[in-house]
Tab-separated table of C-alpha atoms and ligand atoms in Angstrom:
chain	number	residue	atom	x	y	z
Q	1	UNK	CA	-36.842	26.101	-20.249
Q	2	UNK	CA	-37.712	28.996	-22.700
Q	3	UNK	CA	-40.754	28.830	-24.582
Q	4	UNK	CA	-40.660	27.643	-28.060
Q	5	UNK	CA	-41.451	30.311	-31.169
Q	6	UNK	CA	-41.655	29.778	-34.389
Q	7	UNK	CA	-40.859	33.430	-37.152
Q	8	UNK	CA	-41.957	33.086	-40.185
Q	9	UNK	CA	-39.421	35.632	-41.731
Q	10	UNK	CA	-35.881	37.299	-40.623
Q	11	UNK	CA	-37.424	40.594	-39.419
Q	12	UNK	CA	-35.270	43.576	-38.072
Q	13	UNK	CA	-32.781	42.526	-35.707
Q	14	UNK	CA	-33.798	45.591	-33.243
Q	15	UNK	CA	-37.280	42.794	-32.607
Q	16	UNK	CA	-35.588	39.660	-33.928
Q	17	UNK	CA	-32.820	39.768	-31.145
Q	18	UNK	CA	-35.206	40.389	-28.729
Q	19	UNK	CA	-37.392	37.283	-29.111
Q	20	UNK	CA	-34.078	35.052	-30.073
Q	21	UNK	CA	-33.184	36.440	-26.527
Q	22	UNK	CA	-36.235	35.557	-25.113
Q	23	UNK	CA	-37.715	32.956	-26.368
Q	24	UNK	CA	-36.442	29.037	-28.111
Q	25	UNK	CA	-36.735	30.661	-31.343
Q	26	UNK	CA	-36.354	29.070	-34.723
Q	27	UNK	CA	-36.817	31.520	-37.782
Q	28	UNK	CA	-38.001	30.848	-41.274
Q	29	UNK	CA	-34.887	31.952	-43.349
Q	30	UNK	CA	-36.342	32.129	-46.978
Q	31	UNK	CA	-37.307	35.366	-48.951
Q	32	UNK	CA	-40.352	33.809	-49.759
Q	33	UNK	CA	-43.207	33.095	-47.155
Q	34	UNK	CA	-42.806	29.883	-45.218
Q	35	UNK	CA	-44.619	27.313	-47.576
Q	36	UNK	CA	-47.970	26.445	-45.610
Q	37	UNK	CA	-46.930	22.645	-45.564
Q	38	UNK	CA	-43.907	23.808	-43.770
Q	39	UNK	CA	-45.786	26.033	-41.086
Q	40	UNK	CA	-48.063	23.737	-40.304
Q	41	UNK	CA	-45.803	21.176	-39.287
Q	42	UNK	CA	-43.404	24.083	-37.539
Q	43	UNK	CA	-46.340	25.094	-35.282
Q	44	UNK	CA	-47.114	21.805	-33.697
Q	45	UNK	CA	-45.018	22.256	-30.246
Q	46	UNK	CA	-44.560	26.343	-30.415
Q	47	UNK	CA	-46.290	28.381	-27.944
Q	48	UNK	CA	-45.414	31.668	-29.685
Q	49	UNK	CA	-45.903	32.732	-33.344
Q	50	UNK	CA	-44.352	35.647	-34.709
Q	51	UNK	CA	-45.641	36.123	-38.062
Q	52	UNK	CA	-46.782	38.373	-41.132
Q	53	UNK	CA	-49.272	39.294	-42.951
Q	54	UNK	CA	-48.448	36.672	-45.655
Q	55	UNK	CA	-49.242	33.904	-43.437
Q	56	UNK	CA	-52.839	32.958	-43.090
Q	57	UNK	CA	-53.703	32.084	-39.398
Q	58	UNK	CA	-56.961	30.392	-39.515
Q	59	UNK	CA	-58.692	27.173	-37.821
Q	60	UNK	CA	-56.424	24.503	-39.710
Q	61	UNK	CA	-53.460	25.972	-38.233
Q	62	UNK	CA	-54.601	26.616	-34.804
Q	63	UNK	CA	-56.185	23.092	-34.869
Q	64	UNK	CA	-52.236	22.046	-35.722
Q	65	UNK	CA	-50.389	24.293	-32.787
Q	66	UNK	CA	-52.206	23.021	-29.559
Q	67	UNK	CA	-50.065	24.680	-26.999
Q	68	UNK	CA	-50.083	28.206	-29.274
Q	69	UNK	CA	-50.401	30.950	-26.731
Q	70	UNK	CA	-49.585	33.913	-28.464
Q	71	UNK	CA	-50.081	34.951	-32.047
Q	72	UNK	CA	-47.723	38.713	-32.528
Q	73	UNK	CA	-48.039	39.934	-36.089
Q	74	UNK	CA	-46.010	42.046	-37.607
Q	75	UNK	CA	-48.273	44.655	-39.089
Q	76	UNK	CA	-50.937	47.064	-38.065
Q	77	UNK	CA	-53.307	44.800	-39.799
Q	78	UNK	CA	-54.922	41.713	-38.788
Q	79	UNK	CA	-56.990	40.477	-41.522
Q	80	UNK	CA	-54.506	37.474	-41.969
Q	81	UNK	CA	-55.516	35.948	-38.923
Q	82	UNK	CA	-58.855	34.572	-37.851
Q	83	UNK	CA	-59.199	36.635	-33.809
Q	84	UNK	CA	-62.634	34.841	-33.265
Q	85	UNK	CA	-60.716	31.100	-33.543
Q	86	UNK	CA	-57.809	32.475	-31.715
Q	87	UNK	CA	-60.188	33.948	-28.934
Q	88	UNK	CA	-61.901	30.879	-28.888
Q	89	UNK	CA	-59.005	29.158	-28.097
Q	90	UNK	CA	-57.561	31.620	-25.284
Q	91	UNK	CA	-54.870	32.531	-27.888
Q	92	UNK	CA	-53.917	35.990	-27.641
Q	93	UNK	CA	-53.156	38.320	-30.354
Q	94	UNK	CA	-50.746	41.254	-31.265
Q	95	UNK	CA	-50.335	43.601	-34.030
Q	96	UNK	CA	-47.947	47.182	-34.311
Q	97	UNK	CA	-50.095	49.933	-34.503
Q	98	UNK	CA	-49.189	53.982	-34.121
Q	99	UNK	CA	-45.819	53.099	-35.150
Q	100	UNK	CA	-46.417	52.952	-38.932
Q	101	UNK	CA	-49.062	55.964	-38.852
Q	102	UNK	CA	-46.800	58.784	-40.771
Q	103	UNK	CA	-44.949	56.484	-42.783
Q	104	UNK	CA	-47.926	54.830	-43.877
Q	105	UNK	CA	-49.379	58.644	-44.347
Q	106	UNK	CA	-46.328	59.929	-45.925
Q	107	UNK	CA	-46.396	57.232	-48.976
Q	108	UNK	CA	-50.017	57.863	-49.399
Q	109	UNK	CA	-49.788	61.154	-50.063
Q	110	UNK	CA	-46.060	60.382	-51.951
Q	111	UNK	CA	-48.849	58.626	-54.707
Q	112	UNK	CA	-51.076	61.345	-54.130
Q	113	UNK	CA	-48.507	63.802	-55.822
Q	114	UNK	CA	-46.848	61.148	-58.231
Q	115	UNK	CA	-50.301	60.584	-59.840
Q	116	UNK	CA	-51.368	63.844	-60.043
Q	117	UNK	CA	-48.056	64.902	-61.375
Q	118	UNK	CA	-47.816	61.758	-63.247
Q	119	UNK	CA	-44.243	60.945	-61.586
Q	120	UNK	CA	-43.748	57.434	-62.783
Q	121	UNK	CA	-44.999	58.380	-66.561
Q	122	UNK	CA	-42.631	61.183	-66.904
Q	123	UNK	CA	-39.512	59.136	-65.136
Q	124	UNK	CA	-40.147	56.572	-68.058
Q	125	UNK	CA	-40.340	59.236	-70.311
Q	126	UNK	CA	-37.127	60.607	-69.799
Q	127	UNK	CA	-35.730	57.058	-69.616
Q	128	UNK	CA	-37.147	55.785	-72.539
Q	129	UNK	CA	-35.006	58.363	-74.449
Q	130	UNK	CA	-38.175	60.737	-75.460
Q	131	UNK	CA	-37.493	63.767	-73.906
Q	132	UNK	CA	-37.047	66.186	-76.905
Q	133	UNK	CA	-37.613	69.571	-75.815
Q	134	UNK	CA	-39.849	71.671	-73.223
Q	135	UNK	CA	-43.009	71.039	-74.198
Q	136	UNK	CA	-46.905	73.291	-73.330
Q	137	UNK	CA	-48.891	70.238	-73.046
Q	138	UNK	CA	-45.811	67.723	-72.463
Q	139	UNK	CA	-47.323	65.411	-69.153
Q	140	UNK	CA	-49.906	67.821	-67.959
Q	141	UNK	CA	-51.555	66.602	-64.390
Q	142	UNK	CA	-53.379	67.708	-61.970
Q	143	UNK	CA	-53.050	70.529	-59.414
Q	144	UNK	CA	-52.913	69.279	-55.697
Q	145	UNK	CA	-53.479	72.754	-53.721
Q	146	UNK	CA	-56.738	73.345	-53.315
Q	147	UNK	CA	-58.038	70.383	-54.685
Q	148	UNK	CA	-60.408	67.965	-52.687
Q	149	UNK	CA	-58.738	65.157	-50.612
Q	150	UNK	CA	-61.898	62.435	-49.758
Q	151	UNK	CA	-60.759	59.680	-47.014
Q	152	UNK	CA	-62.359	56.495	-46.364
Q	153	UNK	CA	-61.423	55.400	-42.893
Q	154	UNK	CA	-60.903	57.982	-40.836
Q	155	UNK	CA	-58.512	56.124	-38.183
Q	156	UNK	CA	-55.034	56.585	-37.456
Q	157	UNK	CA	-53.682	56.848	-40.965
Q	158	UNK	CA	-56.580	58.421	-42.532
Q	159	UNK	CA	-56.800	61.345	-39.972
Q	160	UNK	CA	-52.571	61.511	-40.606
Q	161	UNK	CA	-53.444	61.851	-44.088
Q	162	UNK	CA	-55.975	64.621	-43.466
Q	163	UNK	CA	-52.959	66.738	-41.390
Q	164	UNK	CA	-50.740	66.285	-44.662
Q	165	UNK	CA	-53.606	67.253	-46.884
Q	166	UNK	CA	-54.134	70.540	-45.466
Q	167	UNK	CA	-50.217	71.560	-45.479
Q	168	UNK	CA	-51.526	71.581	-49.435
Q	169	UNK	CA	-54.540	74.024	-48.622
Q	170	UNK	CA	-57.155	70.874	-49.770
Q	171	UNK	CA	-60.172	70.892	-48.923
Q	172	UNK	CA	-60.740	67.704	-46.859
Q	173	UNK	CA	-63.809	65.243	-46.602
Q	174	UNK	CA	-63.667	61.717	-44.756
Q	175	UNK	CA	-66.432	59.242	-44.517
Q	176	UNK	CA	-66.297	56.621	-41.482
Q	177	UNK	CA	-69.983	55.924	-39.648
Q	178	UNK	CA	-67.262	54.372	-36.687
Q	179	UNK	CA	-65.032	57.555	-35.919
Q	180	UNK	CA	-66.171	61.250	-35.465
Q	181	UNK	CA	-63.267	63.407	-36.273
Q	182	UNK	CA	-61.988	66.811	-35.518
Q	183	UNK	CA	-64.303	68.979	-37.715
Q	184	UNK	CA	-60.964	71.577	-37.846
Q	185	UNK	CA	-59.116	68.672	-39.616
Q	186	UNK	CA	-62.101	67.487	-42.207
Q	187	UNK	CA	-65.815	67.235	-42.639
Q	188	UNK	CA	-67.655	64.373	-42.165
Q	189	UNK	CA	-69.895	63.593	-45.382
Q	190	UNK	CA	-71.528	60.265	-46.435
Q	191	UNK	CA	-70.360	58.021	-49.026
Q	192	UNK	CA	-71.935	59.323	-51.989
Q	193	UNK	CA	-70.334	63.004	-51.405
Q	194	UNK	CA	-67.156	61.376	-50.875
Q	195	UNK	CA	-67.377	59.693	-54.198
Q	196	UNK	CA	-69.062	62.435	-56.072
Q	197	UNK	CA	-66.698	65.665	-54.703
Q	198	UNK	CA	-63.542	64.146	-54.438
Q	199	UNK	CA	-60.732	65.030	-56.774
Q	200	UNK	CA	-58.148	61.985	-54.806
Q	201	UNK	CA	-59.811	59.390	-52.446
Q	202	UNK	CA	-57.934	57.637	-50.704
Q	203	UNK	CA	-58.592	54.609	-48.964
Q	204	UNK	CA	-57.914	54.123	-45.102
Q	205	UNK	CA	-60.368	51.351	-44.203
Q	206	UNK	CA	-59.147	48.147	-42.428
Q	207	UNK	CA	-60.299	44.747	-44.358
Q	208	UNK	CA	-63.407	43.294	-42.687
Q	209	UNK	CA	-66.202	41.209	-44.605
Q	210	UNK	CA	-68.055	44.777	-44.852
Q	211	UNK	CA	-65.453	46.284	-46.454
Q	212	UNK	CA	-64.772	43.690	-49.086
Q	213	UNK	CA	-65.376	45.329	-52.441
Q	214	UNK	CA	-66.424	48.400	-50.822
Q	215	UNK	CA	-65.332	50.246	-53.649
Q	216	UNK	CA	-66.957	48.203	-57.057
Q	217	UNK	CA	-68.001	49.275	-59.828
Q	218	UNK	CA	-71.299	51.252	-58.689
Q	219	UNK	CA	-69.226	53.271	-56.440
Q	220	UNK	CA	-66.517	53.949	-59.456
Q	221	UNK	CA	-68.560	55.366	-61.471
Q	222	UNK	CA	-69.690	57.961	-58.655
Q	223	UNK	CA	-66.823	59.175	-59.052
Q	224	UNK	CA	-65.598	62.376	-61.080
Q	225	UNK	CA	-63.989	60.999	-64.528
Q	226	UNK	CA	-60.662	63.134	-63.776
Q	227	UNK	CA	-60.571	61.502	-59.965
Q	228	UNK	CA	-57.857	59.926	-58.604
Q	229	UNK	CA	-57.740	56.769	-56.313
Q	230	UNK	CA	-55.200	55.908	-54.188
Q	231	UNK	CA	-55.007	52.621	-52.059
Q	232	UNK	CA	-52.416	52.091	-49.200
Q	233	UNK	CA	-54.841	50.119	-47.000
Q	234	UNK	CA	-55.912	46.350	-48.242
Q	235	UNK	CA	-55.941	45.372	-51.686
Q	236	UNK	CA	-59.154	43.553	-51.661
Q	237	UNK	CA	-61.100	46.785	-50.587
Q	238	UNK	CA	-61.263	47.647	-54.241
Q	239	UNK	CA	-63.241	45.313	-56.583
Q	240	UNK	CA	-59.929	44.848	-59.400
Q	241	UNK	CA	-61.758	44.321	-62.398
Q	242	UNK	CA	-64.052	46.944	-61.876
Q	243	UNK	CA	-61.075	49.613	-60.808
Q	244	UNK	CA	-59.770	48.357	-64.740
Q	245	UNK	CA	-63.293	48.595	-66.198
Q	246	UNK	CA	-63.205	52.879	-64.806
Q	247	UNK	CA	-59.805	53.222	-65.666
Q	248	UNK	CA	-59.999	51.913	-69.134
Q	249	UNK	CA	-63.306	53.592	-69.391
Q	250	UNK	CA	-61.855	56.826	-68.314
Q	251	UNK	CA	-64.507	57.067	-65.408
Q	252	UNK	CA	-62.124	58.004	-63.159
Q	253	UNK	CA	-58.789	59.154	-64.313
Q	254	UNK	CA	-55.869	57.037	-61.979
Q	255	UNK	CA	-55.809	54.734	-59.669
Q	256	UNK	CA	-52.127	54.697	-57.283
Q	257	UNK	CA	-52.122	51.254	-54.927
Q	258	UNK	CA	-49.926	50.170	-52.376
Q	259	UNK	CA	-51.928	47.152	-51.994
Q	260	UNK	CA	-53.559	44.811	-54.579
Q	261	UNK	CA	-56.037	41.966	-54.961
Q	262	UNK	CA	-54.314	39.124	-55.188
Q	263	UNK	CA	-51.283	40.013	-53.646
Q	264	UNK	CA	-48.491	40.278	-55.295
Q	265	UNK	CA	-50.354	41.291	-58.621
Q	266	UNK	CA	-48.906	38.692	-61.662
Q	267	UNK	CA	-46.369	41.161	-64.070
Q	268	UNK	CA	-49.166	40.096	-66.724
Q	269	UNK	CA	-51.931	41.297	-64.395
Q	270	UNK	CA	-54.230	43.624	-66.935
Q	271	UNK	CA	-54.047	47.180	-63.988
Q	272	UNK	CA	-50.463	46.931	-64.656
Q	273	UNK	CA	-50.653	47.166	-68.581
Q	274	UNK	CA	-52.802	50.386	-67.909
Q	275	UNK	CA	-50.648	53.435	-68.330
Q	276	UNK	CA	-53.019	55.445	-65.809
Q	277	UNK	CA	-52.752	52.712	-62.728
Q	278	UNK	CA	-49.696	53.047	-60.685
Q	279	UNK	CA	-48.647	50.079	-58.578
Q	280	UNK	CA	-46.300	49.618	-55.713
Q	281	UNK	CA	-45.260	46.351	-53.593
Q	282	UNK	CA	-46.572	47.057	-50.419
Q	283	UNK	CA	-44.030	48.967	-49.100
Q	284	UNK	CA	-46.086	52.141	-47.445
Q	285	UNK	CA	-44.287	51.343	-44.017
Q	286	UNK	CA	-40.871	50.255	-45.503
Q	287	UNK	CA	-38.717	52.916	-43.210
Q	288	UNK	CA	-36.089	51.813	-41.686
Q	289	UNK	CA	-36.884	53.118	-38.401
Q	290	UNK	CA	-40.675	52.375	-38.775
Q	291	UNK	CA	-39.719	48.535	-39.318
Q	292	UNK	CA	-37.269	48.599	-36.637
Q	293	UNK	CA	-40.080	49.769	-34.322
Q	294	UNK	CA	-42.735	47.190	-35.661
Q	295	UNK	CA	-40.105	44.419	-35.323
Q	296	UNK	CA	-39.827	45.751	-31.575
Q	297	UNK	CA	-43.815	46.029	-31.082
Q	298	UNK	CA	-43.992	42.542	-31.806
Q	299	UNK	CA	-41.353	41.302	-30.245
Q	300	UNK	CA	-42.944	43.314	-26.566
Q	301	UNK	CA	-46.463	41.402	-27.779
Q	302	UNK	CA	-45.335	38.257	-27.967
Q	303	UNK	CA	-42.794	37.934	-24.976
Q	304	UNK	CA	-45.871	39.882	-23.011
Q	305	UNK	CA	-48.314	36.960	-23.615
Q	306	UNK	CA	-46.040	34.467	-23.154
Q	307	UNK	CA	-45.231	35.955	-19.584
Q	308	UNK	CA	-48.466	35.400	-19.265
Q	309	UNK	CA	-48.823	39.487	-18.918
Q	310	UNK	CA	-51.342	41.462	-21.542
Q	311	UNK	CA	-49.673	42.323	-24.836
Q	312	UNK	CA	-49.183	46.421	-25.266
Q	313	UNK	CA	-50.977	45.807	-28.444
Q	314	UNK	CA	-53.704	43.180	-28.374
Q	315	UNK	CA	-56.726	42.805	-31.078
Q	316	UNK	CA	-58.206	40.723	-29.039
Q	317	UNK	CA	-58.255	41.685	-24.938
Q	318	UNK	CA	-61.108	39.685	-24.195
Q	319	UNK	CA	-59.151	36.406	-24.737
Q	320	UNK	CA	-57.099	37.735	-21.668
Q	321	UNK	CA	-59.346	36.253	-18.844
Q	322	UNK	CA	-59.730	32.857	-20.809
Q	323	UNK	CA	-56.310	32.608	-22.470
Q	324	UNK	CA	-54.146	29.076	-22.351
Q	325	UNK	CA	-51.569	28.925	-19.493
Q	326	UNK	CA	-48.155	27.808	-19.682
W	401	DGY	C1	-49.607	46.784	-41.972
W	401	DGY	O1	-48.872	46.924	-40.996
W	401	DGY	O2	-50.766	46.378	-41.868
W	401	DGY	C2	-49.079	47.172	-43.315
W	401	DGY	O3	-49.877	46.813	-44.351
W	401	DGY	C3	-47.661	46.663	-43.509
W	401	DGY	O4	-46.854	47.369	-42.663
């Protein structure tokens, strides 16, 4: 008999096939996330979850999936899921990293340009019929070449971000007490420098209780008044109402972000009344190929664990020697 899985969204057939292959699969069909009522109740017999990061995996929902074996998520990130309960439990746990690195990169450093060059301003411009002639001072941004790129979170993405950067001659700075780089690629600095000599920071730090609000308002206002932000990592990394206070302030100049606190941001939400805050829906990996080769990740992690074999991408490896059999 095949194990039972439960997907909590239709993800790219490349990794869907593979589990409905593999696995007694049933798959949550809406747009929407699966409402919580619903996953709780889905979970009881499964011994494989395939799930994203709109689905909170914490205690009440391993308490409600007994015979869970294998949690695969479909994202680089894991701060949806509690690891300690699942470890606890001999649950083991996937994500998709490498994969996503460039893509991820390459959209950073797409709202790198687009606010410096004010992109989405000028698009509306034009649309909005008031394009009337070539103008000296029509839209003026900033210059990228040259200019200092700071990066917080010098991982994967962050260190992809630093190759782009100097393509554009920047000068590049990263702070991250957990990774020493290649000094070729950037300098090391604390946080302070990054802050106070960056002309674009952008954010590469994973979500951990440390990093909550790592960038409030104290930190903001470090910053040089024409600086720009840019957020493809977690929304909740950046305190919102003080990124609206600087912005409105004018103590930094724009803020671009992939990712917002709460997630998605209400249409009404004040940062997107501000003409200086661009914001996207989470869509820094949204390649084709890139979320073809996530779907496939996770599909590998979670038939892995439920062989019983280790996952090719596990958070949690310790839970290996410990983890619930069959
Ligand atoms: C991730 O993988 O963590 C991204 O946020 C979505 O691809």
């Amino acid at each position: 008999m095949q194990p039972k899985v439960y997907v909590t969204r239709e993800v790219p057939d490349a990794g869907l096939g593979m589990v409905l292959k593999g696995t007694d699969a049933e798959v949550w069909e809406g747009e929407l996330p699966v409402p919580r009522e619903v996953l709780l109740e889905k979970v009881q017999d499964i011994e494989g979850l395939y799930c994203l990061l709109t689905d909170k995996i914490d205690e009440e929902l391993l308490d409600a999936a007994p015979k869970l074996r294998v949690v695969s998520n479909y994202a680089v990130g894991y701060n949806n899921i509690d690891v300690d309960a699942c470890t606890a439990r001999g649950i083991m746990v996937g994500n998709t990293p490498g994969v996503l690195t460039d893509t991820t990169a390459d959209f950073a450093f797409t709202l790198l340009m687009a606010a410096a060059r004010r992109v989405v301003e000028a698009a509306d411009y034009v649309r909005e019929g008031k394009w009337k002639t070539w103008g000296p001072k029509l839209l003026l941004g900033f210059d990228v070449y040259g200019a200092t790129l700071g990066i917080a979170g010098f991982g994967r993405i962050g260190q992809a971000m630093a190759r782009r950067a100097r393509g554009f001659d920047m000068r590049v700075l990263y702070y991250d007490p957990a990774t020493s780089g290649d000094p070729d690629l950037a300098e090391s600095v604390d946080l302070d420098t990054l802050l106070a000599e960056s002309d674009f920071l952008s954010i590469h730090v994973p979500l951990t209780d440390e990093t909550h609000h790592m960038f409030g308002a104290a930190e903001l206002a470090k910053m040089k008044s024409t600086a720009v932000l840019i957020n493809t990592a977690r929304g909740p990394v950046v305190d919102p109402d003080a990124l609206y206070d600087a912005l409105n302030a004018g103590e930094i100049a724009v803020a671009a972000l992939d990712v917002t606190d709460p997630e998605p941001l209400p249409a009404d939400h004040k940062l997107i009344g501000l003409p200086n805050c661009i914001v996207m829906p989470h869509i820094a990996s949204a390649g084709v190929a890139t979320r073809n080769k996530m779907a496939v990740i996770a599909a590998e992690n979670l038939l892995a664990g439920l062989e019983g074999n280790h996952l090719p991408h596990c958070v949690n490896p310790e839970a290996y020697a410990t983890r619930r059999q069959a």
